[in-house]
PDB file of C-alpha atoms in Angstrom:
ATOM      1  CA  VAL A   2      -8.155 182.744 274.116  1.00 72.00           C
ATOM      2  CA  THR A   3      -8.485 179.209 272.686  1.00 78.00           C
ATOM      3  CA  PRO A   4     -12.007 178.567 274.063  1.00 81.00           C
ATOM      4  CA  VAL A   5     -13.253 181.902 272.703  1.00 81.00           C
ATOM      5  CA  VAL A   6     -11.646 181.373 269.300  1.00 84.00           C
ATOM      6  CA  SER A   7     -12.812 177.766 269.004  1.00 81.00           C
ATOM      7  CA  SER A   8     -16.368 178.910 269.765  1.00 82.00           C
ATOM      8  CA  ILE A   9     -16.495 181.077 266.614  1.00 82.00           C
ATOM      9  CA  GLN A  10     -15.290 178.392 264.168  1.00 81.00           C
ATOM     10  CA  ASP A  11     -18.739 178.053 262.643  1.00 79.00           C
ATOM     11  CA  GLU A  12     -18.907 181.779 261.872  1.00 77.00           C
ATOM     12  CA  LEU A  13     -15.410 182.165 260.460  1.00 80.00           C
ATOM     13  CA  PRO A  14     -12.929 179.547 259.203  1.00 81.00           C
ATOM     14  CA  ILE A  15     -10.028 179.249 261.647  1.00 85.00           C
ATOM     15  CA  VAL A  16      -6.803 177.342 261.086  1.00 88.00           C
ATOM     16  CA  TYR A  17      -4.822 176.502 264.192  1.00 90.00           C
ATOM     17  CA  VAL A  18      -1.018 176.617 263.962  1.00 92.00           C
ATOM     18  CA  THR A  19       0.548 175.281 267.119  1.00 91.00           C
ATOM     19  CA  SER A  20       3.631 176.271 269.044  1.00 92.00           C
ATOM     20  CA  ASP A  21       3.246 173.286 271.347  1.00 92.00           C
ATOM     21  CA  ARG A  22       6.444 171.412 272.145  1.00 92.00           C
ATOM     22  CA  SER A  23       5.031 167.902 271.873  1.00 96.00           C
ATOM     23  CA  LEU A  24       2.272 165.938 270.165  1.00 96.00           C
ATOM     24  CA  GLU A  25       0.731 165.324 273.586  1.00 97.00           C
ATOM     25  CA  GLN A  26       0.492 169.086 274.253  1.00 95.00           C
ATOM     26  CA  PHE A  27      -0.961 169.608 270.784  1.00 94.00           C
ATOM     27  CA  ASP A  28      -3.590 166.919 271.314  1.00 94.00           C
ATOM     28  CA  THR A  29      -4.562 168.500 274.640  1.00 93.00           C
ATOM     29  CA  ASN A  30      -4.654 172.102 273.382  1.00 89.00           C
ATOM     30  CA  ASN A  31      -6.135 171.705 269.893  1.00 90.00           C
ATOM     31  CA  LYS A  32      -9.850 172.506 269.915  1.00 89.00           C
ATOM     32  CA  PHE A  33     -10.098 173.298 266.204  1.00 90.00           C
ATOM     33  CA  SER A  34     -11.533 171.432 263.244  1.00 88.00           C
ATOM     34  CA  ARG A  35      -8.950 172.958 260.871  1.00 90.00           C
ATOM     35  CA  PHE A  36      -5.308 172.858 261.860  1.00 94.00           C
ATOM     36  CA  VAL A  37      -1.805 172.353 260.570  1.00 95.00           C
ATOM     37  CA  PRO A  38      -0.863 168.881 261.850  1.00 96.00           C
ATOM     38  CA  PHE A  39       1.792 168.834 264.548  1.00 96.00           C
ATOM     39  CA  GLU A  40       3.935 166.602 262.332  1.00 96.00           C
ATOM     40  CA  ASN A  41       4.094 169.316 259.620  1.00 96.00           C
ATOM     41  CA  ALA A  42       6.833 171.267 261.359  1.00 95.00           C
ATOM     42  CA  ASP A  43       8.125 172.825 258.115  1.00 96.00           C
ATOM     43  CA  GLU A  44       4.678 174.211 257.287  1.00 96.00           C
ATOM     44  CA  ARG A  45       4.188 175.556 260.814  1.00 95.00           C
ATOM     45  CA  ILE A  46       7.626 177.195 260.772  1.00 95.00           C
ATOM     46  CA  GLY A  47       6.976 178.673 257.326  1.00 96.00           C
ATOM     47  CA  LEU A  48       3.706 180.233 258.438  1.00 95.00           C
ATOM     48  CA  LYS A  49       5.279 181.670 261.584  1.00 94.00           C
ATOM     49  CA  LYS A  50       8.110 183.194 259.570  1.00 95.00           C
ATOM     50  CA  PHE A  51       5.812 184.489 256.818  1.00 93.00           C
ATOM     51  CA  PHE A  52       3.493 186.249 259.255  1.00 93.00           C
ATOM     52  CA  GLY A  53       6.162 187.079 261.855  1.00 93.00           C
ATOM     53  CA  ALA A  54       4.075 185.458 264.568  1.00 93.00           C
ATOM     54  CA  CYS A  55       6.093 183.673 267.216  1.00 92.00           C
ATOM     55  CA  ALA A  56       7.252 183.863 270.796  1.00 91.00           C
ATOM     56  CA  ALA A  57      10.173 186.231 271.324  1.00 93.00           C
ATOM     57  CA  ASN A  58      12.419 183.365 272.426  1.00 93.00           C
ATOM     58  CA  LYS A  59      11.794 181.526 269.122  1.00 93.00           C
ATOM     59  CA  VAL A  60      12.897 184.311 266.752  1.00 95.00           C
ATOM     60  CA  GLN A  61      16.511 183.164 266.545  1.00 96.00           C
ATOM     61  CA  SER A  62      15.702 179.443 266.228  1.00 94.00           C
ATOM     62  CA  LEU A  63      13.318 180.244 263.366  1.00 94.00           C
ATOM     63  CA  GLY A  64      16.097 182.117 261.575  1.00 95.00           C
ATOM     64  CA  MET A  65      14.263 185.424 261.826  1.00 95.00           C
ATOM     65  CA  ASP A  66      15.594 188.870 262.505  1.00 95.00           C
ATOM     66  CA  PRO A  67      13.915 190.374 265.599  1.00 95.00           C
ATOM     67  CA  SER A  68      12.554 193.171 263.402  1.00 95.00           C
ATOM     68  CA  GLU A  69      10.553 190.559 261.439  1.00 94.00           C
ATOM     69  CA  ARG A  70       8.529 189.571 264.502  1.00 94.00           C
ATOM     70  CA  ASN A  71       5.127 191.250 264.300  1.00 90.00           C
ATOM     71  CA  SER A  72       3.310 189.593 267.144  1.00 83.00           C
ATOM     72  CA  GLY A  73       3.654 187.136 269.970  1.00 82.00           C
ATOM     73  CA  LEU A  74       1.477 184.308 271.140  1.00 85.00           C
ATOM     74  CA  PRO A  75      -1.330 183.784 270.895  1.00 88.00           C
ATOM     75  CA  THR A  76      -1.751 185.376 267.500  1.00 90.00           C
ATOM     76  CA  LEU A  77      -5.004 185.531 265.588  1.00 91.00           C
ATOM     77  CA  LEU A  78      -4.610 186.709 262.003  1.00 93.00           C
ATOM     78  CA  ILE A  79      -7.763 187.453 260.032  1.00 91.00           C
ATOM     79  CA  LEU A  80      -7.369 186.487 256.375  1.00 90.00           C
ATOM     80  CA  ASP A  81      -9.725 186.732 253.448  1.00 86.00           C
ATOM     81  CA  PRO A  82     -10.574 183.063 252.753  1.00 83.00           C
ATOM     82  CA  LYS A  83     -10.617 183.580 248.983  1.00 84.00           C
ATOM     83  CA  THR A  84      -7.620 185.830 248.388  1.00 87.00           C
ATOM     84  CA  HIS A  85      -5.625 184.961 251.543  1.00 87.00           C
ATOM     85  CA  THR A  86      -5.038 188.688 252.020  1.00 89.00           C
ATOM     86  CA  LEU A  87      -4.250 189.702 255.590  1.00 92.00           C
ATOM     87  CA  LEU A  88      -7.235 191.731 256.791  1.00 91.00           C
ATOM     88  CA  LYS A  89      -6.336 192.152 260.450  1.00 91.00           C
ATOM     89  CA  ARG A  90      -3.276 191.263 262.497  1.00 90.00           C
ATOM     90  CA  ASN A  91      -4.494 191.719 266.086  1.00 87.00           C
ATOM     91  CA  GLY A  92      -7.567 189.506 266.255  1.00 90.00           C
ATOM     92  CA  VAL A  93      -6.849 188.490 269.841  1.00 89.00           C
ATOM     93  CA  ASP A  94      -7.208 192.108 270.981  1.00 91.00           C
ATOM     94  CA  ASP A  95     -10.554 192.346 269.190  1.00 91.00           C
ATOM     95  CA  LEU A  96     -11.823 189.183 270.864  1.00 89.00           C
ATOM     96  CA  MET A  97     -10.737 190.279 274.308  1.00 89.00           C
ATOM     97  CA  LYS A  98     -12.618 193.574 273.925  1.00 92.00           C
ATOM     98  CA  ASP A  99     -15.892 192.165 272.610  1.00 91.00           C
ATOM     99  CA  LYS A 100     -16.305 188.792 270.899  1.00 84.00           C
ATOM    100  CA  SER A 101     -19.575 189.592 269.120  1.00 81.00           C
ATOM    101  CA  LYS A 102     -18.323 192.884 267.709  1.00 92.00           C
ATOM    102  CA  ALA A 103     -15.021 191.291 266.671  1.00 91.00           C
ATOM    103  CA  VAL A 104     -16.629 188.659 264.490  1.00 88.00           C
ATOM    104  CA  SER A 105     -19.014 191.125 262.839  1.00 90.00           C
ATOM    105  CA  SER A 106     -16.176 193.583 262.145  1.00 92.00           C
ATOM    106  CA  TRP A 107     -14.089 190.782 260.576  1.00 90.00           C
ATOM    107  CA  MET A 108     -17.023 189.785 258.389  1.00 87.00           C
ATOM    108  CA  LYS A 109     -17.307 193.398 257.216  1.00 90.00           C
ATOM    109  CA  LEU A 110     -13.584 193.433 256.415  1.00 89.00           C
ATOM    110  CA  LYS A 111     -14.006 190.225 254.445  1.00 84.00           C
ATOM    111  CA  GLU A 112     -16.960 191.642 252.494  1.00 86.00           C
ATOM    112  CA  SER A 113     -15.108 194.849 251.634  1.00 86.00           C
ATOM    113  CA  SER A 114     -11.900 193.158 250.481  1.00 79.00           C
TER     114      SER A 114
END
């Protein structure tokens, strides 16, 4: 998923929030120009909790109830860049079906929000 997502960065702003276990993994996996730095663990945890996006085995360590988990990894949330409104939760599914249609449908969602 990462290569596909990183290839659309110019069309749609993407912010990478890692679940890597080490800075070395993060440096290897991060292909994005916008990202939450690995060192900002509190911010990364806050975003995961807010959106309910984490691996099933991390729910308890994040202090979440299992019912608060909305999606696993990888997760691609489509947000309106101006209002930060969640437009689409399952962006990964869209990309796996058809990358070109996914991006155009997200742009339409953004324009209609």
